[in-house]
Coordinates of N, CA and C and ligand atoms in Angstrom, one line a residue:
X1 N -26.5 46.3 -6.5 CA -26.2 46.7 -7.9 C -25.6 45.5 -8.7
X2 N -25.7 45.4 -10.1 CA -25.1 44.2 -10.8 C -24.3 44.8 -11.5
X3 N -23.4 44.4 -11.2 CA -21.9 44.7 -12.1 C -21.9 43.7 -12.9
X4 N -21.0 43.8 -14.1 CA -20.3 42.7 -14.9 C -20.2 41.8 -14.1
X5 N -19.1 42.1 -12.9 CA -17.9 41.5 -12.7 C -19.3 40.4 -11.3
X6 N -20.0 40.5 -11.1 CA -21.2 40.0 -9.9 C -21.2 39.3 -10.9
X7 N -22.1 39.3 -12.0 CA -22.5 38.4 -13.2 C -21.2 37.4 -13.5
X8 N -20.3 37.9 -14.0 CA -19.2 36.9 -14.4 C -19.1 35.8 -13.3
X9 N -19.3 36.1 -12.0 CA -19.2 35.5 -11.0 C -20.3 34.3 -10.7
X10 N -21.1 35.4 -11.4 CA -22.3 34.3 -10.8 C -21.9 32.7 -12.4
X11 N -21.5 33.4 -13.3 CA -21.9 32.9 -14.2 C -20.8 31.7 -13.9
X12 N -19.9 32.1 -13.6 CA -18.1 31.1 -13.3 C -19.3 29.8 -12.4
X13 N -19.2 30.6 -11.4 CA -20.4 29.7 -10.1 C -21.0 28.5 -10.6
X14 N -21.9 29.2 -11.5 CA -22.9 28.1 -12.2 C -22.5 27.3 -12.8
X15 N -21.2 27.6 -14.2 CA -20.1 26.5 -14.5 C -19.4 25.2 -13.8
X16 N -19.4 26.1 -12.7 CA -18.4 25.0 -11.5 C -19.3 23.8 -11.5
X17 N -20.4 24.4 -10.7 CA -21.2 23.1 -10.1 C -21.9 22.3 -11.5
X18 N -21.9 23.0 -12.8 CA -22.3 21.9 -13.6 C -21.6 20.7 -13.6
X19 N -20.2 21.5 -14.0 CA -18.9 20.5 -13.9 C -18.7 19.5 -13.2
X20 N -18.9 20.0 -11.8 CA -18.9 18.8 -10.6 C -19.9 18.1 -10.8
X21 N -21.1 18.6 -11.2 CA -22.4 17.6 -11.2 C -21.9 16.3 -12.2
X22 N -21.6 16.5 -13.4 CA -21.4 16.0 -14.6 C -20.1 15.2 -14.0
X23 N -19.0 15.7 -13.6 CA -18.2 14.4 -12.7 C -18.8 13.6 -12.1
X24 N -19.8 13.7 -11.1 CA -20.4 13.0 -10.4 C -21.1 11.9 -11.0
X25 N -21.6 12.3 -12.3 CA -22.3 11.6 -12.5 C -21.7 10.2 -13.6
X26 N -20.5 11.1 -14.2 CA -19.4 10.4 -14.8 C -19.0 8.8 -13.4
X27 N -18.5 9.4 -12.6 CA -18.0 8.5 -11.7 C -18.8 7.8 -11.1
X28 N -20.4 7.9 -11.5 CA -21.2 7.1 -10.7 C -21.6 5.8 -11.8
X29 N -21.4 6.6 -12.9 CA -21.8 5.5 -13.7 C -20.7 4.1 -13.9
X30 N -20.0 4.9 -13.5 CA -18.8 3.7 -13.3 C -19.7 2.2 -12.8
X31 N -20.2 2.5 -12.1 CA -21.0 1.4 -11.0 C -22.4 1.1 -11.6
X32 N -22.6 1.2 -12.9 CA -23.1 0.3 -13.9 C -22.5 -0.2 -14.9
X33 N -21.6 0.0 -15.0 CA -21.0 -1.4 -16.2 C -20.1 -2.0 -15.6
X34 N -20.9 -3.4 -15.6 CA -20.2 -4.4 -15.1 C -18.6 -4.7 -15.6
X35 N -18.3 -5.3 -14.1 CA -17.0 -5.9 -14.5 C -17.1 -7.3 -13.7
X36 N -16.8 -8.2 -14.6 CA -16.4 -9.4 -14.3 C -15.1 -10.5 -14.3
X37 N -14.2 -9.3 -14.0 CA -12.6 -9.8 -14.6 C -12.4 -11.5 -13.5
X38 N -11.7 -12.4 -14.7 CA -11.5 -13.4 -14.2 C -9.7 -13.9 -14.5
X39 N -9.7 -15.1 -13.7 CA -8.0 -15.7 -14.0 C -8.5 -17.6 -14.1
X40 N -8.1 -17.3 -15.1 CA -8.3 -19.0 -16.2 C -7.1 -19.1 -15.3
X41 N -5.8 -18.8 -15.5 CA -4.6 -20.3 -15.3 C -3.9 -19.1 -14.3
X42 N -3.1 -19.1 -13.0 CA -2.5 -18.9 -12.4 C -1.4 -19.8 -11.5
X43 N -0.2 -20.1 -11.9 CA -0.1 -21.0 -11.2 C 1.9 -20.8 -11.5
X44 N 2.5 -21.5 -10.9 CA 4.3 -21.1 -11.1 C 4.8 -22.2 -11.5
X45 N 5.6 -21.8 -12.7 CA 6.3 -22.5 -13.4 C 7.9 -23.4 -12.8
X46 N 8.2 -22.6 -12.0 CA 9.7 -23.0 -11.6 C 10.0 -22.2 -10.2
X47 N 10.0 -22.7 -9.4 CA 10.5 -22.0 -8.4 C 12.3 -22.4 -7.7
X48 N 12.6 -20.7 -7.2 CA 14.7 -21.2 -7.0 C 14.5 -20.4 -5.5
X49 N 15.1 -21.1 -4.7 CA 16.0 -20.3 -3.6 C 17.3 -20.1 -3.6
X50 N 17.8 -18.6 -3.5 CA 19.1 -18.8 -3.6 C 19.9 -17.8 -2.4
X51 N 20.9 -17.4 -2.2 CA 21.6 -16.3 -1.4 C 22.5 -15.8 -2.1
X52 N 21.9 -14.8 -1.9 CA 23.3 -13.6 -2.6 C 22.3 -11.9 -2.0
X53 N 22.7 -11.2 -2.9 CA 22.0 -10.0 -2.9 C 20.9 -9.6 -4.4
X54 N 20.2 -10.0 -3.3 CA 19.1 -10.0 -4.2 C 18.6 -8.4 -5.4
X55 N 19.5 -7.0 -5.0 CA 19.3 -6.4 -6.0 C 20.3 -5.4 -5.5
X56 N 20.9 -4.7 -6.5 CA 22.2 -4.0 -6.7 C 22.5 -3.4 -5.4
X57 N 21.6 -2.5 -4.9 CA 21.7 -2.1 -4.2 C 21.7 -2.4 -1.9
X58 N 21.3 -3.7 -2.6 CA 21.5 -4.4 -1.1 C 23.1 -4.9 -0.4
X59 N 23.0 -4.4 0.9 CA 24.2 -4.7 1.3 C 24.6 -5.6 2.0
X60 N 24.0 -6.6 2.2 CA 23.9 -8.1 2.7 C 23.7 -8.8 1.8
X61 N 24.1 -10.2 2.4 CA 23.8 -11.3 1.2 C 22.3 -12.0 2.3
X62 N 21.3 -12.3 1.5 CA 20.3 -12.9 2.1 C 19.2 -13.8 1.0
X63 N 19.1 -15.1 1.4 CA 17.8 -15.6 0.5 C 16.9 -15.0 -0.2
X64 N 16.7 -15.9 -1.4 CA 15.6 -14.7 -2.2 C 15.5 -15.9 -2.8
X65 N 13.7 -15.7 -3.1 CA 13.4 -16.2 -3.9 C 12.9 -16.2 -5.5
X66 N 13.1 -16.6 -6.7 CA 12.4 -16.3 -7.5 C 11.6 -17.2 -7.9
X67 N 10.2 -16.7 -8.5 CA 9.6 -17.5 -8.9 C 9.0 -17.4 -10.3
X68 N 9.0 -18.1 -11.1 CA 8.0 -17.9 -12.2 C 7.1 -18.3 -12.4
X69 N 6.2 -17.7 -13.1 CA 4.7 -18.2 -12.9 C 4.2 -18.1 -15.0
X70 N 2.9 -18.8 -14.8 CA 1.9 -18.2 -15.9 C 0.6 -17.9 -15.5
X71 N 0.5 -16.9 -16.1 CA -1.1 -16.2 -16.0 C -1.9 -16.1 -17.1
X72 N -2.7 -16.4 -17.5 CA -4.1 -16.4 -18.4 C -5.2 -15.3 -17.6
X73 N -5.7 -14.2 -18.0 CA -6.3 -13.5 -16.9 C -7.2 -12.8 -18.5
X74 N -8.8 -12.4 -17.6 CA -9.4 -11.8 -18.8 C -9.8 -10.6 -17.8
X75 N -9.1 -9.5 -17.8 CA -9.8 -8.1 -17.2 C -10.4 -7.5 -18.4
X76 N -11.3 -7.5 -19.3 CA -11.1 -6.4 -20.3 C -13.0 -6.2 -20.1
X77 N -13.5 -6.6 -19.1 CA -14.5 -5.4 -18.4 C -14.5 -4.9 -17.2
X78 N -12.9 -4.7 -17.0 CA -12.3 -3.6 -16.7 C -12.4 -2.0 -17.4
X79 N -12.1 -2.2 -18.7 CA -12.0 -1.2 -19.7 C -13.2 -0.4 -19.8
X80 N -13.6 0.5 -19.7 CA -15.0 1.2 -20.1 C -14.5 2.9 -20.5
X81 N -15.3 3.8 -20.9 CA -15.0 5.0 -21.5 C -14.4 5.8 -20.5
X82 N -14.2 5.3 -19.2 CA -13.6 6.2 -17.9 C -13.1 5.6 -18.0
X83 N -11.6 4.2 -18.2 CA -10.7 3.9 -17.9 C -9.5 4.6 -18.1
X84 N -8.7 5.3 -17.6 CA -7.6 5.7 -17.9 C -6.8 4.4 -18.3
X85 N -6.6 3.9 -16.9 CA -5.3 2.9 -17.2 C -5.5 1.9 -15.8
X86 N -5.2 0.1 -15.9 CA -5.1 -0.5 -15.0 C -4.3 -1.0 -14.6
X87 N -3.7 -1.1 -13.5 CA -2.4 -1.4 -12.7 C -2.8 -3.1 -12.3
X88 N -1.9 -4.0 -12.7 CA -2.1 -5.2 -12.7 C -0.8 -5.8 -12.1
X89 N -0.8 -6.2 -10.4 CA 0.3 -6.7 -9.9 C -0.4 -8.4 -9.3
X90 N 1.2 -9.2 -9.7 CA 1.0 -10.8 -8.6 C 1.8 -10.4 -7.6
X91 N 1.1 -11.0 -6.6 CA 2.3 -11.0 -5.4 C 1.9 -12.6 -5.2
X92 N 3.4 -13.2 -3.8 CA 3.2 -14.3 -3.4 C 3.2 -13.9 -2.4
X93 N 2.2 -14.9 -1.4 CA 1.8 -14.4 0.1 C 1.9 -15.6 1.0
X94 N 2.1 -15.5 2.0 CA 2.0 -16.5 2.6 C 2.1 -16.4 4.6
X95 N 1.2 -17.4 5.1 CA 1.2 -16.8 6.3 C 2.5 -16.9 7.4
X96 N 2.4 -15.7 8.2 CA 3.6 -15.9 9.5 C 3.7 -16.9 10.5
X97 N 5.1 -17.1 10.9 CA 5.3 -18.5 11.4 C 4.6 -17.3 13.0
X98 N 4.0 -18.7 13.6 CA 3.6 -18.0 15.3 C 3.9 -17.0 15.9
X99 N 4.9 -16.9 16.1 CA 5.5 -15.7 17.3 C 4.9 -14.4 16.3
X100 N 4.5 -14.6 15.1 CA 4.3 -12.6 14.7 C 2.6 -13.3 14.5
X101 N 2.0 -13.9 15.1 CA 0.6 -13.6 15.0 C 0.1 -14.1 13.7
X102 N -1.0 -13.7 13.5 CA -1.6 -13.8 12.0 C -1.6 -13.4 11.0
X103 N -0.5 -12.2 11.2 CA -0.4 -11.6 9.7 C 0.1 -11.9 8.6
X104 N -0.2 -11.8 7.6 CA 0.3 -12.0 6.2 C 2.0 -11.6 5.8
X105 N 2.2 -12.8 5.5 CA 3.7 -12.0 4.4 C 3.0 -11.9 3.0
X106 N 3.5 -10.4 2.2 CA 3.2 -10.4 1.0 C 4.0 -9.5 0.4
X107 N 4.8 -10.0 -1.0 CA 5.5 -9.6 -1.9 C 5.2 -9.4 -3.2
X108 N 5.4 -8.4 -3.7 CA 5.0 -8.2 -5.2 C 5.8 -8.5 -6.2
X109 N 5.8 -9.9 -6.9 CA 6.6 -10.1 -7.8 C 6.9 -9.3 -9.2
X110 N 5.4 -9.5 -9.6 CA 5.8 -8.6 -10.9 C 4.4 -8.0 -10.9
X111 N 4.5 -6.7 -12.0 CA 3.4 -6.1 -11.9 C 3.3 -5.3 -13.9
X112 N 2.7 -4.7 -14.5 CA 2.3 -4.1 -15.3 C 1.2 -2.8 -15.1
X113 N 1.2 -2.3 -16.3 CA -0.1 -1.3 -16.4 C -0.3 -1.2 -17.7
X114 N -2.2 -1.8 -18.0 CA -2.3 -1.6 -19.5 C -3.0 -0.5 -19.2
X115 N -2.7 0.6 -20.1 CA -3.5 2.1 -20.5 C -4.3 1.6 -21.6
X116 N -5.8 2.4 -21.4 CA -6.9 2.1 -22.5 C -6.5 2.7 -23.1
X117 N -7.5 2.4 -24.4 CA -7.2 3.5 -26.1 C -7.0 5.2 -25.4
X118 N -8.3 5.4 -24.9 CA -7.9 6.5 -24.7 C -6.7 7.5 -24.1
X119 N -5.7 6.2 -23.3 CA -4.6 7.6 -22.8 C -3.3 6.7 -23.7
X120 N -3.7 6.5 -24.7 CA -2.6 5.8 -25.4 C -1.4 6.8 -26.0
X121 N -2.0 8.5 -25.8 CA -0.9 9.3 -26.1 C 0.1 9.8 -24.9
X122 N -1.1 8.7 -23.7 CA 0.6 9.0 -22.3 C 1.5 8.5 -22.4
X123 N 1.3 7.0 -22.6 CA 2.4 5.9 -22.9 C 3.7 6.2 -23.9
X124 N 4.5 5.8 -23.9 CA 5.3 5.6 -24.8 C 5.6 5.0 -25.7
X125 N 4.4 5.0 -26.4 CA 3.8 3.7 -27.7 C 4.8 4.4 -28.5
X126 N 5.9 3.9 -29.6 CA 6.0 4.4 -31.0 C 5.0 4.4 -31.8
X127 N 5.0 5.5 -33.3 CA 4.2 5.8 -34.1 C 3.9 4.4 -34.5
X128 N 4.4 3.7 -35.0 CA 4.2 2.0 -35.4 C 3.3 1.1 -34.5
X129 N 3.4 1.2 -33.2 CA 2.8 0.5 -32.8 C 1.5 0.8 -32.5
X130 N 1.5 2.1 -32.2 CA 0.4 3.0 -31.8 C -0.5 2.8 -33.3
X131 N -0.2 3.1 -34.3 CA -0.8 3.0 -35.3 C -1.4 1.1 -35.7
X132 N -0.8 -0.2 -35.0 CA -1.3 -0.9 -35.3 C -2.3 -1.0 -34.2
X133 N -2.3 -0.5 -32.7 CA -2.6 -0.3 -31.6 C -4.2 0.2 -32.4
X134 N -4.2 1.4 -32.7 CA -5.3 2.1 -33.6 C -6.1 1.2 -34.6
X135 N -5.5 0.4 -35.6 CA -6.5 0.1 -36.5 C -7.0 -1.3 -35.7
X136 N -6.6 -2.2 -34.3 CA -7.0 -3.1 -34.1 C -8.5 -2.8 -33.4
X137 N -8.2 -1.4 -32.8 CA -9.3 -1.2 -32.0 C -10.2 0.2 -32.8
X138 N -10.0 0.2 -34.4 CA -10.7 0.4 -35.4 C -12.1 0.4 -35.2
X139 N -13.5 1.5 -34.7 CA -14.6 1.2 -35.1 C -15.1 0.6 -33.5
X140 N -14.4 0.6 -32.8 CA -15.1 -0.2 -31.4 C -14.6 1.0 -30.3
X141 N -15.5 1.1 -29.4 CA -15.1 2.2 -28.4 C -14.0 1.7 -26.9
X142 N -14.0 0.2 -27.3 CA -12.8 -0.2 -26.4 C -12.2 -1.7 -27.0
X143 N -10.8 -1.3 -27.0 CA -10.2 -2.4 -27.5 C -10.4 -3.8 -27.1
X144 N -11.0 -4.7 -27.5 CA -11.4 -5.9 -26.7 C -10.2 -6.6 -26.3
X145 N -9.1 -5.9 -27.0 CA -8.1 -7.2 -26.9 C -7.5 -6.6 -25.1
X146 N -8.2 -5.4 -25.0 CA -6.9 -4.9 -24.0 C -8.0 -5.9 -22.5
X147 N -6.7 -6.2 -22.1 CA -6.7 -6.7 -20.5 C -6.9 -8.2 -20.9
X148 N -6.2 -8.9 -21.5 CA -6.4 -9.9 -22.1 C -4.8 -10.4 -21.3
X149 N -4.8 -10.9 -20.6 CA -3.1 -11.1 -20.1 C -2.8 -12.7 -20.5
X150 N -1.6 -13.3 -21.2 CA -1.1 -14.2 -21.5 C -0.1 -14.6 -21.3
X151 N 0.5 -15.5 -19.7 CA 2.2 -15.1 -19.7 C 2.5 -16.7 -19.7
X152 N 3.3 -16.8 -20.3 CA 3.9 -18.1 -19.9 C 5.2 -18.2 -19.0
X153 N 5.6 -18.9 -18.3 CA 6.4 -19.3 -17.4 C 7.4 -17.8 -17.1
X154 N 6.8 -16.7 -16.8 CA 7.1 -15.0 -16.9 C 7.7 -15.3 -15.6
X155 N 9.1 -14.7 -16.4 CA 10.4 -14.4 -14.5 C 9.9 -12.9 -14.1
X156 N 10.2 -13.4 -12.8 CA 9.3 -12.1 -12.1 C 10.0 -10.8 -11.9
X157 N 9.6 -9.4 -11.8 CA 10.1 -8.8 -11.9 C 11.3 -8.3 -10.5
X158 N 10.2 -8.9 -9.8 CA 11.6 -8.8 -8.6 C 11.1 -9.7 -7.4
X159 N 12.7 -10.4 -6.9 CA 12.8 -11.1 -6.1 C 12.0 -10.9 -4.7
X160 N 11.9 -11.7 -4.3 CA 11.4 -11.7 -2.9 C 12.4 -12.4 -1.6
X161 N 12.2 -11.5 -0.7 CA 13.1 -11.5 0.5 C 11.9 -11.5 1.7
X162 N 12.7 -11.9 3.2 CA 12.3 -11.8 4.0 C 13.1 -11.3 5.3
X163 N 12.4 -10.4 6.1 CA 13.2 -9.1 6.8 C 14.4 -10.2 7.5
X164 N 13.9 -11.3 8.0 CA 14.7 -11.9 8.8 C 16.0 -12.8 8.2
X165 N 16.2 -12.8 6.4 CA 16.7 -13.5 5.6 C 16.9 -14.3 5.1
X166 N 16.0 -15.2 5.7 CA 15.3 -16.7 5.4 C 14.4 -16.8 4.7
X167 N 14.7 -17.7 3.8 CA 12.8 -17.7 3.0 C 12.4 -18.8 2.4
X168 N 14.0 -19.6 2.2 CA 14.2 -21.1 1.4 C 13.0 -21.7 2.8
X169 N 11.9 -23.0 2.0 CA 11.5 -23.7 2.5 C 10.2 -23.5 3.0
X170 N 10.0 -22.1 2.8 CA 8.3 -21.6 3.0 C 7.4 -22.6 2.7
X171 N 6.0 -22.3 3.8 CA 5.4 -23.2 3.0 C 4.0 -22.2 2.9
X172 N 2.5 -23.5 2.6 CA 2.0 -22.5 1.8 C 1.8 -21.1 1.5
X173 N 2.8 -21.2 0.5 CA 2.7 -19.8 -0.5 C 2.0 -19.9 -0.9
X174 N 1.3 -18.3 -1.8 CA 0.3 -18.7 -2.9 C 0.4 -17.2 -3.6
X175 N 0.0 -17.7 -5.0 CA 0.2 -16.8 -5.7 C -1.1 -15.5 -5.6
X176 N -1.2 -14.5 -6.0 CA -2.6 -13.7 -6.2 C -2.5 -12.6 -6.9
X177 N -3.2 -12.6 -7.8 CA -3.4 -11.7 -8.9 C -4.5 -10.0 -8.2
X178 N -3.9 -8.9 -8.7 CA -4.6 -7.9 -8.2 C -4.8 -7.1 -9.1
X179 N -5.9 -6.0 -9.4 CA -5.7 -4.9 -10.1 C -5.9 -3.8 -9.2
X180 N -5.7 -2.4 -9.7 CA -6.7 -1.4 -9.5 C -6.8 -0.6 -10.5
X181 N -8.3 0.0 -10.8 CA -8.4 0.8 -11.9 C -8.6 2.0 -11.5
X182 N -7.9 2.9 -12.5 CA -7.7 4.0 -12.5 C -8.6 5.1 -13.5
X183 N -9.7 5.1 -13.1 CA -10.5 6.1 -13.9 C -10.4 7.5 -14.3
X184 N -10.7 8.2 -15.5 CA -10.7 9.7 -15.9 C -11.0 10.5 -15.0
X185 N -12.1 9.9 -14.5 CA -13.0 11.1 -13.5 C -13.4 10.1 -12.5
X186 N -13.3 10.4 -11.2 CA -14.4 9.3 -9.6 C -12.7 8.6 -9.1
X187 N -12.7 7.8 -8.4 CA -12.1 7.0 -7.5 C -11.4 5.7 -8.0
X188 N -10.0 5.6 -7.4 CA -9.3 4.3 -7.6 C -10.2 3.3 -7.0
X189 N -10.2 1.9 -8.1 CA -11.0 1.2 -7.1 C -9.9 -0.3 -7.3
X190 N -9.1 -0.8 -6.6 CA -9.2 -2.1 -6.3 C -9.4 -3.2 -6.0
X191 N -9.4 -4.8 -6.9 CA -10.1 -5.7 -6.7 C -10.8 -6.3 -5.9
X192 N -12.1 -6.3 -5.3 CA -12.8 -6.4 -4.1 C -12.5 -8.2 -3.9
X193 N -12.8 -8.4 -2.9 CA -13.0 -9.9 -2.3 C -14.7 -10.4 -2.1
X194 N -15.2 -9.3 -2.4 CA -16.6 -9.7 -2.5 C -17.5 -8.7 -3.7
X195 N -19.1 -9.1 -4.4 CA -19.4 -8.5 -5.2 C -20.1 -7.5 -4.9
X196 N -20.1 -6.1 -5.5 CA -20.7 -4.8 -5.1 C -21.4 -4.9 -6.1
X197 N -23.0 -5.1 -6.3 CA -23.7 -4.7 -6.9 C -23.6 -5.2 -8.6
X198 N -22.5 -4.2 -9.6 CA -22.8 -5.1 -10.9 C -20.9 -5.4 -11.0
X199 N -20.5 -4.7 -10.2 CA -19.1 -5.4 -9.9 C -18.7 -6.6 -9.3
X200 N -18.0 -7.6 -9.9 CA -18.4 -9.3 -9.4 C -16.7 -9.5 -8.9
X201 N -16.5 -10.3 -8.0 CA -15.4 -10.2 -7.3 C -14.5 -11.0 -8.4
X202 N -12.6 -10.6 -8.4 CA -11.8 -11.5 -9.3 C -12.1 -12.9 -9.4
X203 N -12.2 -13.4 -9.6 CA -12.7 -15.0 -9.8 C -11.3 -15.6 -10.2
X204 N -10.5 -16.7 -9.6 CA -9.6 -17.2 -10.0 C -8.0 -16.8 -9.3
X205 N -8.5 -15.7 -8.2 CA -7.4 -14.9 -8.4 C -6.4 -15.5 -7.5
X206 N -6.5 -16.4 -6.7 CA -5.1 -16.9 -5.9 C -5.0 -18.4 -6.7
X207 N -3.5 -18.7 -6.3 CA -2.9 -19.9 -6.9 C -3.2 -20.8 -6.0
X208 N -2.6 -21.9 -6.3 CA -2.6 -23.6 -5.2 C -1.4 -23.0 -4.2
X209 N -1.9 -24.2 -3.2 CA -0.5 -23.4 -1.8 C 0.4 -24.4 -2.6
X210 N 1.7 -23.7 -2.8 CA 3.0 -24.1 -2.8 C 4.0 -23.8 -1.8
X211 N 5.2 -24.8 -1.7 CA 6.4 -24.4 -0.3 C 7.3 -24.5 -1.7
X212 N 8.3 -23.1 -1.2 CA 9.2 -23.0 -1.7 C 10.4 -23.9 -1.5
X213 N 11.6 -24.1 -2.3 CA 12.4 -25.4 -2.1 C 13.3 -25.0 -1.2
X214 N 14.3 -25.5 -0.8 CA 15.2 -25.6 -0.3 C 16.3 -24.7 -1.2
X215 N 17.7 -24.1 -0.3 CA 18.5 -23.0 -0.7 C 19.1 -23.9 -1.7
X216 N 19.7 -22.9 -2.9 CA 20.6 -24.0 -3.7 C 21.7 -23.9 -3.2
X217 N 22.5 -25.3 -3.4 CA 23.7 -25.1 -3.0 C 24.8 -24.2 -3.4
X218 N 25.7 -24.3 -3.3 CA 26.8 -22.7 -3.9 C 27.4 -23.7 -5.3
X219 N 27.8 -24.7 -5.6 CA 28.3 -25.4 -6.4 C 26.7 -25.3 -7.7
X220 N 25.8 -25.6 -7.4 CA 24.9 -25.5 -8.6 C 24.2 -24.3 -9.1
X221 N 24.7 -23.3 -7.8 CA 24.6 -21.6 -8.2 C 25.7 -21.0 -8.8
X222 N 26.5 -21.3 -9.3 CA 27.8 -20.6 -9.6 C 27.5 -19.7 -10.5
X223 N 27.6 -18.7 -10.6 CA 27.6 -17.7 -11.6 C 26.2 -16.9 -11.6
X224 N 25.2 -17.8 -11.0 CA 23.7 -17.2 -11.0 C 23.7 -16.3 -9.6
X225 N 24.3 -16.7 -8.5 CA 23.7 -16.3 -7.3 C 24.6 -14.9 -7.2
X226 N 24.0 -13.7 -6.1 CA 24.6 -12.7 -6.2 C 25.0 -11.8 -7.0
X227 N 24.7 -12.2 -8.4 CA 24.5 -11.5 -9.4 C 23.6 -10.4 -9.4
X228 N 23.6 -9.0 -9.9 CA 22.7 -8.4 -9.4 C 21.7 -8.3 -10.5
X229 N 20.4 -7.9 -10.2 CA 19.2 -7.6 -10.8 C 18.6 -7.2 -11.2
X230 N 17.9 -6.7 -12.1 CA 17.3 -5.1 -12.3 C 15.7 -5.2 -11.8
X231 N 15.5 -4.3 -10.9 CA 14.5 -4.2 -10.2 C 13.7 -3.4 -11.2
Ligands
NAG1 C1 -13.5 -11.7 -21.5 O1 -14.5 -11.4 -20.6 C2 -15.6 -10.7 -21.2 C3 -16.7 -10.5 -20.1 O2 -16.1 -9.9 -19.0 C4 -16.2 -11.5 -22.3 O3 -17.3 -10.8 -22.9 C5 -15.1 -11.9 -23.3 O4 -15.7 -12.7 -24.3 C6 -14.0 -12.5 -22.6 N1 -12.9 -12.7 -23.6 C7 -12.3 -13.8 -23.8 C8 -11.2 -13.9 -24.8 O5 -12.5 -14.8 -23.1
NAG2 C1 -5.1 -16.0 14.9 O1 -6.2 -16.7 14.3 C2 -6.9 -17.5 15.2 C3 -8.0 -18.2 14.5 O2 -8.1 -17.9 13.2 C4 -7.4 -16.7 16.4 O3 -8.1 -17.5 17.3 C5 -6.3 -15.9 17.1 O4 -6.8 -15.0 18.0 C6 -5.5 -15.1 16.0 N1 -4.3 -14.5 16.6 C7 -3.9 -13.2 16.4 C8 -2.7 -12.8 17.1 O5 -4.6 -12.5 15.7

């Protein structure tokens, strides 16, 4: 027998799976518009070793490095009508001395997240900016300007340490630029090291090997070192 309540059911049913279908197909499309994000200039401006405590809350004093860098980076086919928002970190990396094998050291200096037009009412844009935010990307379905990164000699957001507390004198370091995007509907996808289809691998994205310098002395740190830092 058919009740309402069978019908409503069936009818909910049918809704679901449209829904899913129409995500599916949302998130598949992802994987036709190209992205070919690249990095023009990567490279560090000044690099410091120093000892102290590298952030408020540490309770040792141990080497840290800072480094600053500039970035020139063009992600902005990144951006497409499923972009929520893209998470854009450098870290410096560099390999283990013998005894630990081949693994990587890698730290995240600094990082960002540009949100597309569309989740621009997550952010914490003021009315002012949001409104210049709006008329720039006026008439176009994605702001060209967004993912356009420009930093000059940018201090990093946080220091880098090593478990053992040494770090003055590393050598090839290198810098590497990352994203991962975060779409409305389908899957995080972070920067591949090879090309999938119409997705093309970051182009640009590690720096030249650099060695970090030597500790500064306490006499030319005075007042810098052990200072604490906002992470
Ligand atoms: C950024 O890259 C896109 C292609 O991915 C290109 O169309 C655009 O012109 C580039 N923008 C700049 C400012 O180089
Ligand atoms: C380290 O890399 C070398 C060559 O790249 C390899 O022969 C060796 O087995 C690796 N060692 C470890 C511990 O993975």
């Amino acid at each position: 027998m058919y009740s309402s309540l069978v019908r409503l059911q069936n009818t909910f049913g049918f809704f679901t799976t449209v829904a899913f279908v129409i995500a599916a197909f949302i998130a598949a499309s992802d994987f036709a518009s190209p992205r070919a994000p690249s990095v023009a200039t990567l490279k560090t401006t000044s690099l410091q070793v120093v000892r102290g405590r590298p952030h408020y809350y540490s309770s040792k004093k141990e080497e840290y490095a800072i480094i600053k860098f500039s970035l020139d980076a063009n992600l902005s086919s990144l951006f497409t009508w499923n972009t929520k928002q893209v998470f854009v970190y450098v870290t410096a990396e560099w390999p283990s001395s013998g005894a630990e094998g081949n693994a990587t050291n890698q730290a995240v200096i600094w990082d960002t997240i540009i949100t597309a037009p569309s989740a621009d009412h997550l952010s914490n844009l003021g009315p002012a900016s949001l409104k210049k935010l709006r008329k720039s990307a006026a008439g176009k379905s994605i702001d060209p300007s967004r993912g356009l990164i420009s930093l000059k000699n940018q201090k990093p957001k946080y220091q880098i340490t090593h478990p053992s507390g040494k770090i003055a004198e590393t050598q090839d370091v290198r810098l590497r630029l990352h994203y991962n995007v975060q779409p409305w509907v389908g899957v995080l996808a972070w920067n591949q090291n090879v090309d999938y289809g119409r997705w093309k691998r970051l182009k640009g994205d590690l720096s030249k090997k650099f060695a970090l310098p030597a500790l500064k002395t306490k006499a030319a740190t005075t007042g810098a070192a052990g200072t604490g830092t906002k992470a």
